[in-house]
Short mmCIF file of C-alpha atoms in Angstrom, two decimals:
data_model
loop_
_atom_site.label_atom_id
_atom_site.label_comp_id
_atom_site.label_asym_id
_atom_site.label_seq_id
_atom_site.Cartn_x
_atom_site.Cartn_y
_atom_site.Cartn_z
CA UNK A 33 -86.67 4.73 -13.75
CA UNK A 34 -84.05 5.01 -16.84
CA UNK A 35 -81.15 7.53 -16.50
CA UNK A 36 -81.63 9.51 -19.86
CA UNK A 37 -78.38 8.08 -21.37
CA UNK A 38 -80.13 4.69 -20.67
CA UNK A 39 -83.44 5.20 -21.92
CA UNK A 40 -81.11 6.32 -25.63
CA UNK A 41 -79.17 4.36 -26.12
CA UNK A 42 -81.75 0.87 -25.16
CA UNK A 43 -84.43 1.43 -27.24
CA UNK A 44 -82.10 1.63 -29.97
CA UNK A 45 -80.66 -1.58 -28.70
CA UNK A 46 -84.49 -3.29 -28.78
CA UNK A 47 -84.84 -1.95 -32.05
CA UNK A 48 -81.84 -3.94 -32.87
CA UNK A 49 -82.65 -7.04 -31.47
CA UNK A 50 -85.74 -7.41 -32.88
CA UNK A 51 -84.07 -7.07 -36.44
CA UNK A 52 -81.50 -9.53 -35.83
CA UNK A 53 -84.40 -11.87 -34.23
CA UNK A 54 -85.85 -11.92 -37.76
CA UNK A 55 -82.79 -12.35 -39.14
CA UNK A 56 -82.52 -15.35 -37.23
CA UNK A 57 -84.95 -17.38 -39.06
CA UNK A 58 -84.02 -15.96 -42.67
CA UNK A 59 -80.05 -16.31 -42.17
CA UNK A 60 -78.10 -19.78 -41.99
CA UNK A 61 -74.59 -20.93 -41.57
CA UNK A 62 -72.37 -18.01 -40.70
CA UNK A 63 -74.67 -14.97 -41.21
CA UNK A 64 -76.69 -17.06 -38.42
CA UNK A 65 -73.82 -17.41 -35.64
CA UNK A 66 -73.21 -13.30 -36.36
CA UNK A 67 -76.38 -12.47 -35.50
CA UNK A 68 -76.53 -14.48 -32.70
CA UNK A 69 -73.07 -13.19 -31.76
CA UNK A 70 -74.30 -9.04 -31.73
CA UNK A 71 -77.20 -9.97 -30.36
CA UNK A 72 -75.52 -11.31 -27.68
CA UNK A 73 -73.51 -7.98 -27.17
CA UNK A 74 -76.50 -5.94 -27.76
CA UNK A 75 -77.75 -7.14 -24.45
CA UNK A 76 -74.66 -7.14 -23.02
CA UNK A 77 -73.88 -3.55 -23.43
CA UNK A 78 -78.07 -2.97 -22.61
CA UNK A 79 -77.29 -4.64 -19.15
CA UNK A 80 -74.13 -2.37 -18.69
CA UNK A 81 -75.96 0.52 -19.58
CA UNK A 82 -78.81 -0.19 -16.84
CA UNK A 83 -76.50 -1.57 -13.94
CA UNK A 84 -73.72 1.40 -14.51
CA UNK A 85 -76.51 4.47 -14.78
CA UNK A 86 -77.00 6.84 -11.50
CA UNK A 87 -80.97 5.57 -10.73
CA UNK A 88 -83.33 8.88 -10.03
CA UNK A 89 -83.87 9.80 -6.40
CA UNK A 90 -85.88 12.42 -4.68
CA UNK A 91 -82.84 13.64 -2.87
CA UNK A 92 -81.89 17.17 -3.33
CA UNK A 93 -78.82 17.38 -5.58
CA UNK A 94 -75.92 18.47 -2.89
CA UNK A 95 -77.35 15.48 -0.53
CA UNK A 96 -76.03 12.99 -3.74
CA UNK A 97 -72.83 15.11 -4.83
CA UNK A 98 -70.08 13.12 -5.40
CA UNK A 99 -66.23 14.73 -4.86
CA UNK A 100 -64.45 15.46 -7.69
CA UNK A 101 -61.99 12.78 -7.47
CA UNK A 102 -65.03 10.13 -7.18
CA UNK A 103 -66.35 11.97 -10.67
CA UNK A 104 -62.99 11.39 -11.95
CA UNK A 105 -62.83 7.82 -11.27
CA UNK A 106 -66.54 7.58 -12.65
CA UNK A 107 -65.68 8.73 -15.59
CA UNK A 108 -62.62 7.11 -16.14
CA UNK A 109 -64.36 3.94 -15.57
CA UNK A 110 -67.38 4.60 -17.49
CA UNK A 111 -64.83 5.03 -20.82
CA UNK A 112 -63.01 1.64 -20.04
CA UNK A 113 -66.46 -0.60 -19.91
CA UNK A 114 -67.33 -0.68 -23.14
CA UNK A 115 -64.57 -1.45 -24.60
CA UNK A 116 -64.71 -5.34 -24.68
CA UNK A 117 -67.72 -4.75 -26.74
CA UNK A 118 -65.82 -2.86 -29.25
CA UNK A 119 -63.00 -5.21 -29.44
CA UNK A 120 -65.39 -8.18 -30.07
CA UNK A 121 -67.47 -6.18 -32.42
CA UNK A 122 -64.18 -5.80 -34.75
CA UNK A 123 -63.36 -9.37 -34.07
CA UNK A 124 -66.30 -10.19 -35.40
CA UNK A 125 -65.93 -8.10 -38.54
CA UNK A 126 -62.38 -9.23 -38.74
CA UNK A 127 -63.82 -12.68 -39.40
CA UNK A 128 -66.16 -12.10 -41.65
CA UNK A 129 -63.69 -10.32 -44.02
CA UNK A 130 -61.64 -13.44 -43.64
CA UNK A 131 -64.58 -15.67 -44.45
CA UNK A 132 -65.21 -13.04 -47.58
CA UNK A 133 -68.79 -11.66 -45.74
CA UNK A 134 -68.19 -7.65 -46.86
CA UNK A 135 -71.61 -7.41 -45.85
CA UNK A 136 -71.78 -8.43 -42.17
CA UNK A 137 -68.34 -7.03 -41.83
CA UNK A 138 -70.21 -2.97 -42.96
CA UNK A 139 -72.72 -3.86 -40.52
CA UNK A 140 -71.12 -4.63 -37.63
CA UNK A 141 -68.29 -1.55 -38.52
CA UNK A 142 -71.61 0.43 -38.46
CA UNK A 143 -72.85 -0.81 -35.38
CA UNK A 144 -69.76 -0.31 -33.32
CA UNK A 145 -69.39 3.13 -34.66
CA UNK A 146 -72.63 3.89 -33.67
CA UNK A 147 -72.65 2.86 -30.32
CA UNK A 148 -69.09 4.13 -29.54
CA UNK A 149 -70.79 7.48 -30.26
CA UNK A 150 -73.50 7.09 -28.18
CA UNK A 151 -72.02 6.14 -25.36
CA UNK A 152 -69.21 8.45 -25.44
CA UNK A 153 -67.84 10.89 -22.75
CA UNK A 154 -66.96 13.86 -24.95
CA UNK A 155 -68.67 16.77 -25.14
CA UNK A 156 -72.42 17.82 -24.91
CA UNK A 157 -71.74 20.21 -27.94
CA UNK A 158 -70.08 18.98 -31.53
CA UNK A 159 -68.88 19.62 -35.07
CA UNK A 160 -71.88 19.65 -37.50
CA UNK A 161 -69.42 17.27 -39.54
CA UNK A 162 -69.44 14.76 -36.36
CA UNK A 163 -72.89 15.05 -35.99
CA UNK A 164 -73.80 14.44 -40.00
CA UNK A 165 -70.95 11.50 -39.45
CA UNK A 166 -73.29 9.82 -36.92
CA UNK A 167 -76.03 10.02 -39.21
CA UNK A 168 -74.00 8.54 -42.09
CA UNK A 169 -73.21 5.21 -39.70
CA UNK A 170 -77.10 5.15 -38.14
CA UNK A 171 -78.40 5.11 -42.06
CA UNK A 172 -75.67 2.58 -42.98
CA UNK A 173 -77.20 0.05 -40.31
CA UNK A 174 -81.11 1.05 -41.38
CA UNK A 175 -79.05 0.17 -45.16
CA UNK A 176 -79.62 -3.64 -44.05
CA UNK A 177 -83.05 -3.71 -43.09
CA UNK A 178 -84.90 -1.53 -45.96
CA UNK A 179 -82.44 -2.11 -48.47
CA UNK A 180 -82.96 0.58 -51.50
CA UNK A 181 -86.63 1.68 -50.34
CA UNK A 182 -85.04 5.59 -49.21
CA UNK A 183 -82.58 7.51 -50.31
CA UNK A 184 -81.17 10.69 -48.22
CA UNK A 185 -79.85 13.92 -49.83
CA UNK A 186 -77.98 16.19 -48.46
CA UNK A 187 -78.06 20.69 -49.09
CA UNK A 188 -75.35 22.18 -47.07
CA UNK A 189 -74.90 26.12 -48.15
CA UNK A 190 -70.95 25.75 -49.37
CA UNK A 191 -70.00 29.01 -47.27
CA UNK A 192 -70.71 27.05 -43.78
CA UNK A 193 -67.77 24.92 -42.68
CA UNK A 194 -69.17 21.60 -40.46
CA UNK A 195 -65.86 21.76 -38.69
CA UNK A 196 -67.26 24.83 -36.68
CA UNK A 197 -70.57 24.69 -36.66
CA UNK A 198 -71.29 23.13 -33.39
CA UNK A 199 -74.76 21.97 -31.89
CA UNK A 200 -75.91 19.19 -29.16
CA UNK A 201 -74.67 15.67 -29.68
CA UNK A 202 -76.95 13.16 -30.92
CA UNK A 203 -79.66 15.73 -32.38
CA UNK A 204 -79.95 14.97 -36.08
CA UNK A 205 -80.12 11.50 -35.90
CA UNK A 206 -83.30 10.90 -33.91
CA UNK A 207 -84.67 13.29 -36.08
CA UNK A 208 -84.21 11.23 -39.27
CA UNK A 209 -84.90 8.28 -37.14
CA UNK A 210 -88.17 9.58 -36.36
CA UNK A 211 -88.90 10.58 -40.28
CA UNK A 212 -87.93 6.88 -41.21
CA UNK A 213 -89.67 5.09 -38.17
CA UNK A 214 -92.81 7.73 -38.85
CA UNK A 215 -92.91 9.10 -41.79
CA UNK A 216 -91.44 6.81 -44.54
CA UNK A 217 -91.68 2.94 -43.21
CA UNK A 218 -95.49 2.73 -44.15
CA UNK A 219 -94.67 3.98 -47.44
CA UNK A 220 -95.00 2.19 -50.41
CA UNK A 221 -93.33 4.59 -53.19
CA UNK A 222 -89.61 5.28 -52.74
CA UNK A 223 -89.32 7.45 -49.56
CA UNK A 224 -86.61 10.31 -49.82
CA UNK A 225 -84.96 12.15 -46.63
CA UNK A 226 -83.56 16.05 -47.39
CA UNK A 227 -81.36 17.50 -44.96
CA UNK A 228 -80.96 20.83 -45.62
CA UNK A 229 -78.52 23.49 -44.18
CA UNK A 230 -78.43 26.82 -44.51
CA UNK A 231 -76.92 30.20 -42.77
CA UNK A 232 -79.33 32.73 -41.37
CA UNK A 233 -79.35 35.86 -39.69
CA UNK A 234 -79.06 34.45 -36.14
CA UNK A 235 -76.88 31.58 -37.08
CA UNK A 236 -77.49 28.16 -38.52
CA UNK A 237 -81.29 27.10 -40.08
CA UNK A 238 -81.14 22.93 -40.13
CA UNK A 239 -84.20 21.10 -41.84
CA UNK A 240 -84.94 17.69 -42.24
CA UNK A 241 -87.51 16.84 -44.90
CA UNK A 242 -89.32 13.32 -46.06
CA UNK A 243 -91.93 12.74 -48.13
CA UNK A 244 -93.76 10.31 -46.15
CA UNK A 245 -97.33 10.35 -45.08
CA UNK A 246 -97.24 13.17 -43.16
CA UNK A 247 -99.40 13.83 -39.92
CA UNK A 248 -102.92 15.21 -39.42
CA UNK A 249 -103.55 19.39 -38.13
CA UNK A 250 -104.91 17.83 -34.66
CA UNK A 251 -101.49 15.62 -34.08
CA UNK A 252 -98.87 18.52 -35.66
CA UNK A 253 -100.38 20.90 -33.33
CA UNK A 254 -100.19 18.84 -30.14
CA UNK A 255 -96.32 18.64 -31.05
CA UNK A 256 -95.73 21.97 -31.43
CA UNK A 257 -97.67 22.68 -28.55
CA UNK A 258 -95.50 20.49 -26.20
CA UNK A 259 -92.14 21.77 -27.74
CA UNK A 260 -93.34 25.50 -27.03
CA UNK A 261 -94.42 24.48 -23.47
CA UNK A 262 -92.04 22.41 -21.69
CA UNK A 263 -94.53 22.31 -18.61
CA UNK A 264 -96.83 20.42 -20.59
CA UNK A 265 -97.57 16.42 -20.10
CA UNK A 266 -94.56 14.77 -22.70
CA UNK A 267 -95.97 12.01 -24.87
CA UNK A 268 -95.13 8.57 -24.04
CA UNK A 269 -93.99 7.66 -27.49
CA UNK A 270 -89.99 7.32 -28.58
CA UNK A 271 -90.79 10.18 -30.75
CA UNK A 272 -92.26 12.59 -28.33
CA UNK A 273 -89.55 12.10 -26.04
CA UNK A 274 -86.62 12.34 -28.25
CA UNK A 275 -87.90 15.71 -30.00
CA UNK A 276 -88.61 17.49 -26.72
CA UNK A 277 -85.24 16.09 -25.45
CA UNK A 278 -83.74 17.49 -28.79
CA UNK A 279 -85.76 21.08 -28.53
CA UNK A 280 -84.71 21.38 -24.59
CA UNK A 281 -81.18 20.86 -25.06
CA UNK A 282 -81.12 23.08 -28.12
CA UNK A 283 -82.77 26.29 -25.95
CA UNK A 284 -80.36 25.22 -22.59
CA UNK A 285 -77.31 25.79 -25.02
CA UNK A 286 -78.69 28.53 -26.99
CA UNK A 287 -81.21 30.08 -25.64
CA UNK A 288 -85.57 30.05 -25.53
CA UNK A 289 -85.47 32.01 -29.12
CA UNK A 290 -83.82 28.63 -31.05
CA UNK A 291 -85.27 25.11 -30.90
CA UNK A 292 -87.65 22.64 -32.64
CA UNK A 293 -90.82 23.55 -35.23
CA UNK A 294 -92.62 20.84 -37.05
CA UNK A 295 -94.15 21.29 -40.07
CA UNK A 296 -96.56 18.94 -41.98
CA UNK A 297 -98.42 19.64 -45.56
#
């Protein structure tokens, strides 16, 4: 079984390789070799991710605790592993500004952006202006695949400052992942994202709005059912994992009364 940083930062990784796969038999000449090139690293850092992850056991927790000078060294190593990837990622982009490619030079700046933020150490909690960041860089790379078919606007309320507004790392961006991937790809009108933000009585209210084809009362529901009950059987799907991953980390670092709603009309 996937350790949960595996299992998020892979399927990403699949999603990518099956774009650049296409991309394979549209591209030639140079845009061919870079595609072959990150896909290449794409498994490479998919392997790392899978060999260097603690594996589940059934062991109670103080049977498998590690000293503190072992957690040291795990982390220090864990932040030095990935960096080859980096380095050849900006080689790569390097080249193609030398070869005059702006366009597979923005990609692969996205990519390694993206990834050095997944896989990073730092904090479970960040800046809302990190977090909107990461979105920013995950929409630049979707930029390549549905060109000019959505468009995302932002509503921040101008008395909130992102620099201290803090929430769990990597929570808006499977969110509008999950709006593209179900909600606007099957679309054929222009689809639009809104994230909204906006201060409320008990803190921060975050939205994130599309105008895709919605869901049925059955499915919506089920969801809300499953983010409300955390005993209940998860869905199997991408999206049913990541939004009760999203709505349990939100109530561990908050508290039960915050979390996930969906809405549908």
């Amino acid at each position: 079984m996937f350790h949960k940083k595996s299992k998020r930062i892979l399927l990403p990784l699949v999603f990518l390789g099956l774009i650049l796969i296409v991309c394979l038999f549209m591209w030639k000449g140079w845009n061919r070799i870079v595609a072959i090139c990150i896909l290449c690293l794409a498994a490479a850092l998919a392997l790392w991710q899978f060999f260097s992850a603690p594996k589940d056991t059934s062991f109670p927790a103080e049977s498998v605790a590690l000293p503190q000078p072992a957690l040291h060294q795990n982390l220090l190593m864990n932040q030095i592993n990935p960096h080859f990837l980096y380095n050849t990622l900006e080689s790569i982009r390097g080249k193609a500004l030398l070869d005059g490619n702006a366009q597979v030079a923005d990609m692969v700046e996205a990519l390694s952006a993206f990834f050095r933020y997944n896989v990073s150490t730092s904090s479970k909690l960040v800046s809302l202006a990190v977090e909107m960041n990461n979105v920013d860089e995950y929409l630049r790379i979707q930029s390549f695949r549905f060109s000019a078919r959505f468009q995302i606007e932002k509503e921040i309320d101008p008395d909130i400052d992102q620099r201290e507004c803090y929430l769990p790392k990597l929570t808006l961006q499977p969110i509008v992942e999950n709006a593209i991937m179900h909600g606007l790809e099957s679309l054929e009108e222009p689809g639009i994202i809104i994230l909204r933000v906006r201060n409320c009585a008990r803190g921060v209210f975050i939205s994130v709005q599309d105008n895709g084809i919605g869901m049925d009362e059955e499915t919506l529901n089920e969801l809300n059912r499953r983010l409300n009950d955390p005993s209940a059987e998860t869905s199997k799907s991408h999206s049913g994992i990541a939004l009760n991953n999203i709505n349990q980390r939100i109530k561990l670092c908050f508290g039960s009364e915050y979390g996930l709603m969906i809405y549908s009309n």
